[in-house]
Amino acid sequence: MLMIILALDALDLKQVERFNCHHLLQTEYGETSLTGFKQERTVVLWASFLTGKNLEASIPVETQWTYRVHSEKTFLPYFTTHKTIDVPAFSFNQKAHVEERRLLKGVFDEAVTIEAYDAVVWRNHEKNKEAFLKAIGHFDLVMGYFNLADAIGHLSFGINDKLAVVYEELDRIAEAVKDSNDLLFIISDHGMKAIGRYGDHSRNGFYSFNQGMGLHHPKITSFHMLLRRLVENEYATN
Ligand SMILES: [Zn+2]
């Protein structure tokens, strides 16, 4: 089975619908459940998504960005070949994200402009997009992570035109990969809510499949078993 996972940080169901991103809104889509999680921490949620277990208590805030899960604890080994691009808690590009966080702090210290920060976020995004599109078709599973909606959203969620450009871009990535016969699974860790011009994490995360799965408000930790079953069924029928 060939599968593509488009992992979009902070992609928010309400915004996907509001901007009418019809490539992100596939055959089945909805909101994920973060029941059991006290906070909406990015690394915690992606690590828990990868492993199917709530890892909130095992990931200290202080060292979360360098936290790594072992491959054998994730769903990745179910696939004969896989490629992940910039996935938090797994193949995260530390250098690029350290720079983003440094600039983000610089904006709050008034040492860096929002435009300079945005430019670096977009540059990193373009690099990841290139790597992601290049990998499609060469592995059983390609999982590409994009933090654009989160990184731009934190400083500009309340600025409609800017957010529209971000959602259009993410919709275009879904469009670019959806023509294949692969299963396309789009997932976010959490949603986002406006605090003035800024954005903060919220619970309304998003999931979407290009075929009916019959899920209803699935827990973010439930996809691990679902992917395992899908792969097993595939091998059983071939
Ligand atoms: Zn996040």
PDB file of C-alpha atoms and ligand atoms in Angstrom:
ATOM      1  CA  MET A   1       0.000   0.000   0.000  1.00  0.00           C
ATOM      2  CA  LEU A   2       1.175   3.486  -0.778  1.00  0.00           C
ATOM      3  CA  MET A   3       0.318   6.179   1.666  1.00  0.00           C
ATOM      4  CA  ILE A   4       1.002   9.867   1.966  1.00  0.00           C
ATOM      5  CA  ILE A   5       0.656  11.629   5.311  1.00  0.00           C
ATOM      6  CA  LEU A   6       0.463  15.372   5.158  1.00  0.00           C
ATOM      7  CA  ALA A   7       1.164  16.503   8.724  1.00  0.00           C
ATOM      8  CA  LEU A   8       0.122  20.139   9.063  1.00  0.00           C
ATOM      9  CA  ASP A   9       0.881  21.809  12.361  1.00  0.00           C
ATOM     10  CA  ALA A  10      -2.022  23.807  13.831  1.00  0.00           C
ATOM     11  CA  LEU A  11      -4.257  23.213  10.810  1.00  0.00           C
ATOM     12  CA  ASP A  12      -7.633  24.189  12.184  1.00  0.00           C
ATOM     13  CA  LEU A  13     -10.901  22.639  11.011  1.00  0.00           C
ATOM     14  CA  LYS A  14     -12.804  25.929  11.227  1.00  0.00           C
ATOM     15  CA  GLN A  15     -10.214  27.754   9.104  1.00  0.00           C
ATOM     16  CA  VAL A  16     -10.012  24.959   6.516  1.00  0.00           C
ATOM     17  CA  GLU A  17     -13.787  25.310   6.094  1.00  0.00           C
ATOM     18  CA  ARG A  18     -13.777  29.117   6.244  1.00  0.00           C
ATOM     19  CA  PHE A  19     -11.133  29.399   3.499  1.00  0.00           C
ATOM     20  CA  ASN A  20     -12.860  26.607   1.562  1.00  0.00           C
ATOM     21  CA  CYS A  21      -9.670  24.588   1.070  1.00  0.00           C
ATOM     22  CA  HIS A  22     -11.370  21.947  -1.022  1.00  0.00           C
ATOM     23  CA  HIS A  23      -8.237  19.841  -1.529  1.00  0.00           C
ATOM     24  CA  LEU A  24      -7.773  19.550   2.237  1.00  0.00           C
ATOM     25  CA  LEU A  25     -11.486  18.783   2.683  1.00  0.00           C
ATOM     26  CA  GLN A  26     -11.429  15.251   1.275  1.00  0.00           C
ATOM     27  CA  THR A  27     -14.019  12.422   1.206  1.00  0.00           C
ATOM     28  CA  GLU A  28     -13.921  12.101   4.982  1.00  0.00           C
ATOM     29  CA  TYR A  29     -12.773  14.852   7.306  1.00  0.00           C
ATOM     30  CA  GLY A  30     -13.467  16.203  10.762  1.00  0.00           C
ATOM     31  CA  GLU A  31     -12.101  17.169  14.099  1.00  0.00           C
ATOM     32  CA  THR A  32      -9.756  14.989  16.142  1.00  0.00           C
ATOM     33  CA  SER A  33     -10.182  14.413  19.874  1.00  0.00           C
ATOM     34  CA  LEU A  34      -7.433  15.439  22.293  1.00  0.00           C
ATOM     35  CA  THR A  35      -9.227  13.889  25.271  1.00  0.00           C
ATOM     36  CA  GLY A  36      -6.699  12.919  27.917  1.00  0.00           C
ATOM     37  CA  PHE A  37      -4.217  15.666  27.030  1.00  0.00           C
ATOM     38  CA  LYS A  38      -3.979  18.560  29.510  1.00  0.00           C
ATOM     39  CA  GLN A  39      -2.269  20.890  27.021  1.00  0.00           C
ATOM     40  CA  GLU A  40      -1.886  21.176  23.253  1.00  0.00           C
ATOM     41  CA  ARG A  41       1.895  20.818  22.999  1.00  0.00           C
ATOM     42  CA  THR A  42       3.193  20.229  19.465  1.00  0.00           C
ATOM     43  CA  VAL A  43       5.936  17.690  20.249  1.00  0.00           C
ATOM     44  CA  VAL A  44       3.723  15.781  22.699  1.00  0.00           C
ATOM     45  CA  LEU A  45       0.890  15.481  20.179  1.00  0.00           C
ATOM     46  CA  TRP A  46       3.065  14.395  17.244  1.00  0.00           C
ATOM     47  CA  ALA A  47       4.967  11.891  19.414  1.00  0.00           C
ATOM     48  CA  SER A  48       1.619  10.527  20.640  1.00  0.00           C
ATOM     49  CA  PHE A  49       0.272  10.382  17.080  1.00  0.00           C
ATOM     50  CA  LEU A  50       3.336   8.430  15.914  1.00  0.00           C
ATOM     51  CA  THR A  51       3.237   5.924  18.778  1.00  0.00           C
ATOM     52  CA  GLY A  52      -0.495   5.662  19.521  1.00  0.00           C
ATOM     53  CA  LYS A  53       0.200   6.459  23.180  1.00  0.00           C
ATOM     54  CA  ASN A  54      -0.343   9.597  25.238  1.00  0.00           C
ATOM     55  CA  LEU A  55       3.256  10.637  25.975  1.00  0.00           C
ATOM     56  CA  GLU A  56       2.403  13.940  27.703  1.00  0.00           C
ATOM     57  CA  ALA A  57       3.785  12.861  31.094  1.00  0.00           C
ATOM     58  CA  SER A  58       7.068  11.570  29.599  1.00  0.00           C
ATOM     59  CA  ILE A  59       8.043  14.710  27.673  1.00  0.00           C
ATOM     60  CA  PRO A  60       9.333  17.559  29.896  1.00  0.00           C
ATOM     61  CA  VAL A  61       8.597  21.063  28.581  1.00  0.00           C
ATOM     62  CA  GLU A  62      12.243  22.122  29.021  1.00  0.00           C
ATOM     63  CA  THR A  63      13.678  19.494  26.685  1.00  0.00           C
ATOM     64  CA  GLN A  64      10.661  18.806  24.470  1.00  0.00           C
ATOM     65  CA  TRP A  65      12.132  20.081  21.206  1.00  0.00           C
ATOM     66  CA  THR A  66      14.962  17.564  21.268  1.00  0.00           C
ATOM     67  CA  TYR A  67      12.719  14.663  22.358  1.00  0.00           C
ATOM     68  CA  ARG A  68      12.866  11.648  20.021  1.00  0.00           C
ATOM     69  CA  VAL A  69      10.725   8.529  19.738  1.00  0.00           C
ATOM     70  CA  HIS A  70      12.343   5.306  18.546  1.00  0.00           C
ATOM     71  CA  SER A  71      11.280   4.141  15.123  1.00  0.00           C
ATOM     72  CA  GLU A  72      10.093   0.734  16.412  1.00  0.00           C
ATOM     73  CA  LYS A  73       7.579   2.456  18.720  1.00  0.00           C
ATOM     74  CA  THR A  74       5.956   4.240  15.759  1.00  0.00           C
ATOM     75  CA  PHE A  75       3.781   3.017  12.869  1.00  0.00           C
ATOM     76  CA  LEU A  76       6.613   3.597  10.394  1.00  0.00           C
ATOM     77  CA  PRO A  77       8.013   0.003  10.433  1.00  0.00           C
ATOM     78  CA  TYR A  78       4.593  -1.299   9.239  1.00  0.00           C
ATOM     79  CA  PHE A  79       5.591   0.100   5.866  1.00  0.00           C
ATOM     80  CA  THR A  80       8.365  -1.631   3.928  1.00  0.00           C
ATOM     81  CA  THR A  81       9.905   1.684   2.955  1.00  0.00           C
ATOM     82  CA  HIS A  82       9.219   5.084   4.399  1.00  0.00           C
ATOM     83  CA  LYS A  83      10.493   8.620   4.288  1.00  0.00           C
ATOM     84  CA  THR A  84       9.675  11.329   6.804  1.00  0.00           C
ATOM     85  CA  ILE A  85      10.382  15.000   6.302  1.00  0.00           C
ATOM     86  CA  ASP A  86      10.902  17.255   9.347  1.00  0.00           C
ATOM     87  CA  VAL A  87       8.551  15.262  11.615  1.00  0.00           C
ATOM     88  CA  PRO A  88       8.629  16.532  15.249  1.00  0.00           C
ATOM     89  CA  ALA A  89       9.919  13.995  17.797  1.00  0.00           C
ATOM     90  CA  PHE A  90      11.342  11.966  14.933  1.00  0.00           C
ATOM     91  CA  SER A  91      13.163  13.620  12.020  1.00  0.00           C
ATOM     92  CA  PHE A  92      12.800  17.239  13.101  1.00  0.00           C
ATOM     93  CA  ASN A  93      15.272  19.631  11.473  1.00  0.00           C
ATOM     94  CA  GLN A  94      16.682  21.052  14.725  1.00  0.00           C
ATOM     95  CA  LYS A  95      18.821  23.727  13.102  1.00  0.00           C
ATOM     96  CA  ALA A  96      15.977  25.255  11.101  1.00  0.00           C
ATOM     97  CA  HIS A  97      13.536  25.251  14.016  1.00  0.00           C
ATOM     98  CA  VAL A  98      16.042  26.619  16.519  1.00  0.00           C
ATOM     99  CA  GLU A  99      16.495  29.578  14.174  1.00  0.00           C
ATOM    100  CA  GLU A 100      12.718  30.055  13.895  1.00  0.00           C
ATOM    101  CA  ARG A 101      12.275  30.004  17.668  1.00  0.00           C
ATOM    102  CA  ARG A 102      15.185  32.429  18.122  1.00  0.00           C
ATOM    103  CA  LEU A 103      13.619  34.871  15.641  1.00  0.00           C
ATOM    104  CA  LEU A 104      10.184  34.434  17.245  1.00  0.00           C
ATOM    105  CA  LYS A 105      11.673  35.460  20.588  1.00  0.00           C
ATOM    106  CA  GLY A 106      13.417  38.326  18.791  1.00  0.00           C
ATOM    107  CA  VAL A 107      10.039  39.622  17.570  1.00  0.00           C
ATOM    108  CA  PHE A 108       8.729  39.753  21.137  1.00  0.00           C
ATOM    109  CA  ASP A 109      11.960  41.461  22.254  1.00  0.00           C
ATOM    110  CA  GLU A 110      11.455  43.937  19.365  1.00  0.00           C
ATOM    111  CA  ALA A 111      14.849  42.997  17.898  1.00  0.00           C
ATOM    112  CA  VAL A 112      13.414  41.242  14.816  1.00  0.00           C
ATOM    113  CA  THR A 113      10.556  42.278  12.518  1.00  0.00           C
ATOM    114  CA  ILE A 114       7.630  39.958  11.896  1.00  0.00           C
ATOM    115  CA  GLU A 115       8.489  40.141   8.180  1.00  0.00           C
ATOM    116  CA  ALA A 116      12.038  38.865   8.803  1.00  0.00           C
ATOM    117  CA  TYR A 117      10.643  36.017  10.898  1.00  0.00           C
ATOM    118  CA  ASP A 118       8.013  35.164   8.270  1.00  0.00           C
ATOM    119  CA  ALA A 119      10.682  35.109   5.537  1.00  0.00           C
ATOM    120  CA  VAL A 120      12.689  32.430   7.375  1.00  0.00           C
ATOM    121  CA  VAL A 121       9.558  30.366   8.076  1.00  0.00           C
ATOM    122  CA  TRP A 122       8.608  30.486   4.390  1.00  0.00           C
ATOM    123  CA  ARG A 123      12.181  29.643   3.290  1.00  0.00           C
ATOM    124  CA  ASN A 124      12.204  26.555   5.533  1.00  0.00           C
ATOM    125  CA  HIS A 125       8.730  25.648   4.280  1.00  0.00           C
ATOM    126  CA  GLU A 126       9.824  25.767   0.632  1.00  0.00           C
ATOM    127  CA  LYS A 127      12.808  23.491   1.364  1.00  0.00           C
ATOM    128  CA  ASN A 128      10.573  20.925   3.077  1.00  0.00           C
ATOM    129  CA  LYS A 129       8.032  21.115   0.270  1.00  0.00           C
ATOM    130  CA  GLU A 130      10.701  20.372  -2.313  1.00  0.00           C
ATOM    131  CA  ALA A 131      11.956  17.350  -0.337  1.00  0.00           C
ATOM    132  CA  PHE A 132       8.386  16.112   0.211  1.00  0.00           C
ATOM    133  CA  LEU A 133       7.300  16.348  -3.436  1.00  0.00           C
ATOM    134  CA  LYS A 134      10.541  14.701  -4.547  1.00  0.00           C
ATOM    135  CA  ALA A 135       9.941  11.712  -2.225  1.00  0.00           C
ATOM    136  CA  ILE A 136       6.400  10.989  -3.464  1.00  0.00           C
ATOM    137  CA  GLY A 137       6.286   7.760  -5.459  1.00  0.00           C
ATOM    138  CA  HIS A 138       9.612   6.455  -4.160  1.00  0.00           C
ATOM    139  CA  PHE A 139       8.480   5.057  -0.776  1.00  0.00           C
ATOM    140  CA  ASP A 140       5.491   3.068   0.550  1.00  0.00           C
ATOM    141  CA  LEU A 141       4.895   5.839   3.059  1.00  0.00           C
ATOM    142  CA  VAL A 142       5.901   9.467   2.702  1.00  0.00           C
ATOM    143  CA  MET A 143       5.152  11.683   5.695  1.00  0.00           C
ATOM    144  CA  GLY A 144       5.779  15.383   5.250  1.00  0.00           C
ATOM    145  CA  TYR A 145       5.457  17.859   8.109  1.00  0.00           C
ATOM    146  CA  PHE A 146       4.792  21.545   7.558  1.00  0.00           C
ATOM    147  CA  ASN A 147       4.661  24.068  10.392  1.00  0.00           C
ATOM    148  CA  LEU A 148       3.529  27.021   8.241  1.00  0.00           C
ATOM    149  CA  ALA A 149       0.044  27.475   9.788  1.00  0.00           C
ATOM    150  CA  ASP A 150       1.518  27.305  13.297  1.00  0.00           C
ATOM    151  CA  ALA A 151       4.633  29.413  12.746  1.00  0.00           C
ATOM    152  CA  ILE A 152       2.899  32.190  10.793  1.00  0.00           C
ATOM    153  CA  GLY A 153      -0.288  31.812  12.863  1.00  0.00           C
ATOM    154  CA  HIS A 154       1.362  32.513  16.221  1.00  0.00           C
ATOM    155  CA  LEU A 155       2.180  36.072  15.162  1.00  0.00           C
ATOM    156  CA  SER A 156      -0.514  36.705  12.542  1.00  0.00           C
ATOM    157  CA  PHE A 157      -3.525  34.431  13.085  1.00  0.00           C
ATOM    158  CA  GLY A 158      -5.802  37.470  13.378  1.00  0.00           C
ATOM    159  CA  ILE A 159      -4.608  38.941  10.060  1.00  0.00           C
ATOM    160  CA  ASN A 160      -6.993  37.470   7.573  1.00  0.00           C
ATOM    161  CA  ASP A 161      -5.104  38.113   4.303  1.00  0.00           C
ATOM    162  CA  LYS A 162      -1.935  36.569   5.659  1.00  0.00           C
ATOM    163  CA  LEU A 163      -3.700  33.506   7.017  1.00  0.00           C
ATOM    164  CA  ALA A 164      -5.527  33.085   3.684  1.00  0.00           C
ATOM    165  CA  VAL A 165      -2.178  32.855   1.862  1.00  0.00           C
ATOM    166  CA  VAL A 166      -0.997  30.186   4.315  1.00  0.00           C
ATOM    167  CA  TYR A 167      -4.150  28.080   3.931  1.00  0.00           C
ATOM    168  CA  GLU A 168      -4.052  28.458   0.121  1.00  0.00           C
ATOM    169  CA  GLU A 169      -0.467  27.202   0.105  1.00  0.00           C
ATOM    170  CA  LEU A 170      -1.295  24.160   2.249  1.00  0.00           C
ATOM    171  CA  ASP A 171      -4.330  23.444   0.061  1.00  0.00           C
ATOM    172  CA  ARG A 172      -2.065  23.537  -3.013  1.00  0.00           C
ATOM    173  CA  ILE A 173       0.295  20.969  -1.475  1.00  0.00           C
ATOM    174  CA  ALA A 174      -2.688  18.635  -0.972  1.00  0.00           C
ATOM    175  CA  GLU A 175      -3.692  19.295  -4.595  1.00  0.00           C
ATOM    176  CA  ALA A 176      -0.172  18.505  -5.820  1.00  0.00           C
ATOM    177  CA  VAL A 177      -0.159  15.015  -4.280  1.00  0.00           C
ATOM    178  CA  LYS A 178      -3.816  14.003  -4.482  1.00  0.00           C
ATOM    179  CA  ASP A 179      -3.876  12.868  -8.111  1.00  0.00           C
ATOM    180  CA  SER A 180      -2.051   9.703  -7.223  1.00  0.00           C
ATOM    181  CA  ASN A 181      -3.925   6.550  -6.244  1.00  0.00           C
ATOM    182  CA  ASP A 182      -2.255   6.627  -2.872  1.00  0.00           C
ATOM    183  CA  LEU A 183      -4.161   6.970   0.353  1.00  0.00           C
ATOM    184  CA  LEU A 184      -3.824  10.615   1.324  1.00  0.00           C
ATOM    185  CA  PHE A 185      -4.142  11.230   5.043  1.00  0.00           C
ATOM    186  CA  ILE A 186      -4.018  14.819   6.270  1.00  0.00           C
ATOM    187  CA  ILE A 187      -3.618  15.402   9.993  1.00  0.00           C
ATOM    188  CA  SER A 188      -2.922  18.266  12.398  1.00  0.00           C
ATOM    189  CA  ASP A 189      -1.801  18.167  16.007  1.00  0.00           C
ATOM    190  CA  HIS A 190      -4.129  20.912  17.292  1.00  0.00           C
ATOM    191  CA  GLY A 191      -6.072  23.889  15.998  1.00  0.00           C
ATOM    192  CA  MET A 192      -5.604  27.582  16.639  1.00  0.00           C
ATOM    193  CA  LYS A 193      -7.610  30.447  18.110  1.00  0.00           C
ATOM    194  CA  ALA A 194      -7.111  34.194  17.794  1.00  0.00           C
ATOM    195  CA  ILE A 195      -5.793  36.330  20.630  1.00  0.00           C
ATOM    196  CA  GLY A 196      -5.894  39.767  19.027  1.00  0.00           C
ATOM    197  CA  ARG A 197      -3.546  39.524  16.026  1.00  0.00           C
ATOM    198  CA  TYR A 198      -1.785  36.543  17.615  1.00  0.00           C
ATOM    199  CA  GLY A 199      -2.738  32.896  17.637  1.00  0.00           C
ATOM    200  CA  ASP A 200      -2.679  30.299  20.380  1.00  0.00           C
ATOM    201  CA  HIS A 201      -3.122  26.534  20.250  1.00  0.00           C
ATOM    202  CA  SER A 202      -6.698  25.238  20.523  1.00  0.00           C
ATOM    203  CA  ARG A 203      -8.286  21.798  20.617  1.00  0.00           C
ATOM    204  CA  ASN A 204      -9.957  21.704  17.188  1.00  0.00           C
ATOM    205  CA  GLY A 205      -7.377  19.718  15.281  1.00  0.00           C
ATOM    206  CA  PHE A 206      -8.146  18.302  11.857  1.00  0.00           C
ATOM    207  CA  TYR A 207      -8.032  14.996   9.991  1.00  0.00           C
ATOM    208  CA  SER A 208      -8.957  14.098   6.418  1.00  0.00           C
ATOM    209  CA  PHE A 209      -8.823  10.991   4.190  1.00  0.00           C
ATOM    210  CA  ASN A 210      -9.411  10.632   0.458  1.00  0.00           C
ATOM    211  CA  GLN A 211     -11.594   7.589   1.181  1.00  0.00           C
ATOM    212  CA  GLY A 212     -14.319   6.833   3.722  1.00  0.00           C
ATOM    213  CA  MET A 213     -12.951   5.513   7.020  1.00  0.00           C
ATOM    214  CA  GLY A 214     -16.114   5.723   9.107  1.00  0.00           C
ATOM    215  CA  LEU A 215     -14.378   7.593  11.925  1.00  0.00           C
ATOM    216  CA  HIS A 216     -16.175   9.913  14.316  1.00  0.00           C
ATOM    217  CA  HIS A 217     -14.134  12.422  16.295  1.00  0.00           C
ATOM    218  CA  PRO A 218     -11.127  10.037  16.404  1.00  0.00           C
ATOM    219  CA  LYS A 219      -8.518  10.405  19.139  1.00  0.00           C
ATOM    220  CA  ILE A 220      -5.133  11.547  17.853  1.00  0.00           C
ATOM    221  CA  THR A 221      -3.677   8.367  19.387  1.00  0.00           C
ATOM    222  CA  SER A 222      -6.124   6.118  17.486  1.00  0.00           C
ATOM    223  CA  PHE A 223      -4.526   6.481  14.041  1.00  0.00           C
ATOM    224  CA  HIS A 224      -1.522   4.311  14.919  1.00  0.00           C
ATOM    225  CA  MET A 225      -3.745   1.204  15.154  1.00  0.00           C
ATOM    226  CA  LEU A 226      -5.782   2.272  12.122  1.00  0.00           C
ATOM    227  CA  LEU A 227      -2.652   2.488   9.959  1.00  0.00           C
ATOM    228  CA  ARG A 228      -1.482  -0.889  11.244  1.00  0.00           C
ATOM    229  CA  ARG A 229      -4.830  -2.463  10.291  1.00  0.00           C
ATOM    230  CA  LEU A 230      -4.796  -0.831   6.861  1.00  0.00           C
ATOM    231  CA  VAL A 231      -1.328  -2.206   6.101  1.00  0.00           C
ATOM    232  CA  GLU A 232      -2.233  -5.690   7.408  1.00  0.00           C
ATOM    233  CA  ASN A 233      -5.419  -5.789   5.312  1.00  0.00           C
ATOM    234  CA  GLU A 234      -3.449  -4.732   2.279  1.00  0.00           C
ATOM    235  CA  TYR A 235      -0.975  -7.593   2.673  1.00  0.00           C
ATOM    236  CA  ALA A 236      -3.836 -10.057   3.346  1.00  0.00           C
ATOM    237  CA  THR A 237      -5.669  -9.168   0.131  1.00  0.00           C
ATOM    238  CA  ASN A 238      -2.623  -9.078  -2.152  1.00  0.00           C
TER     239      ASN A 238
HETATM  240 ZN    ZN B   1       1.660  22.323  16.839  1.00  0.00          ZN
END
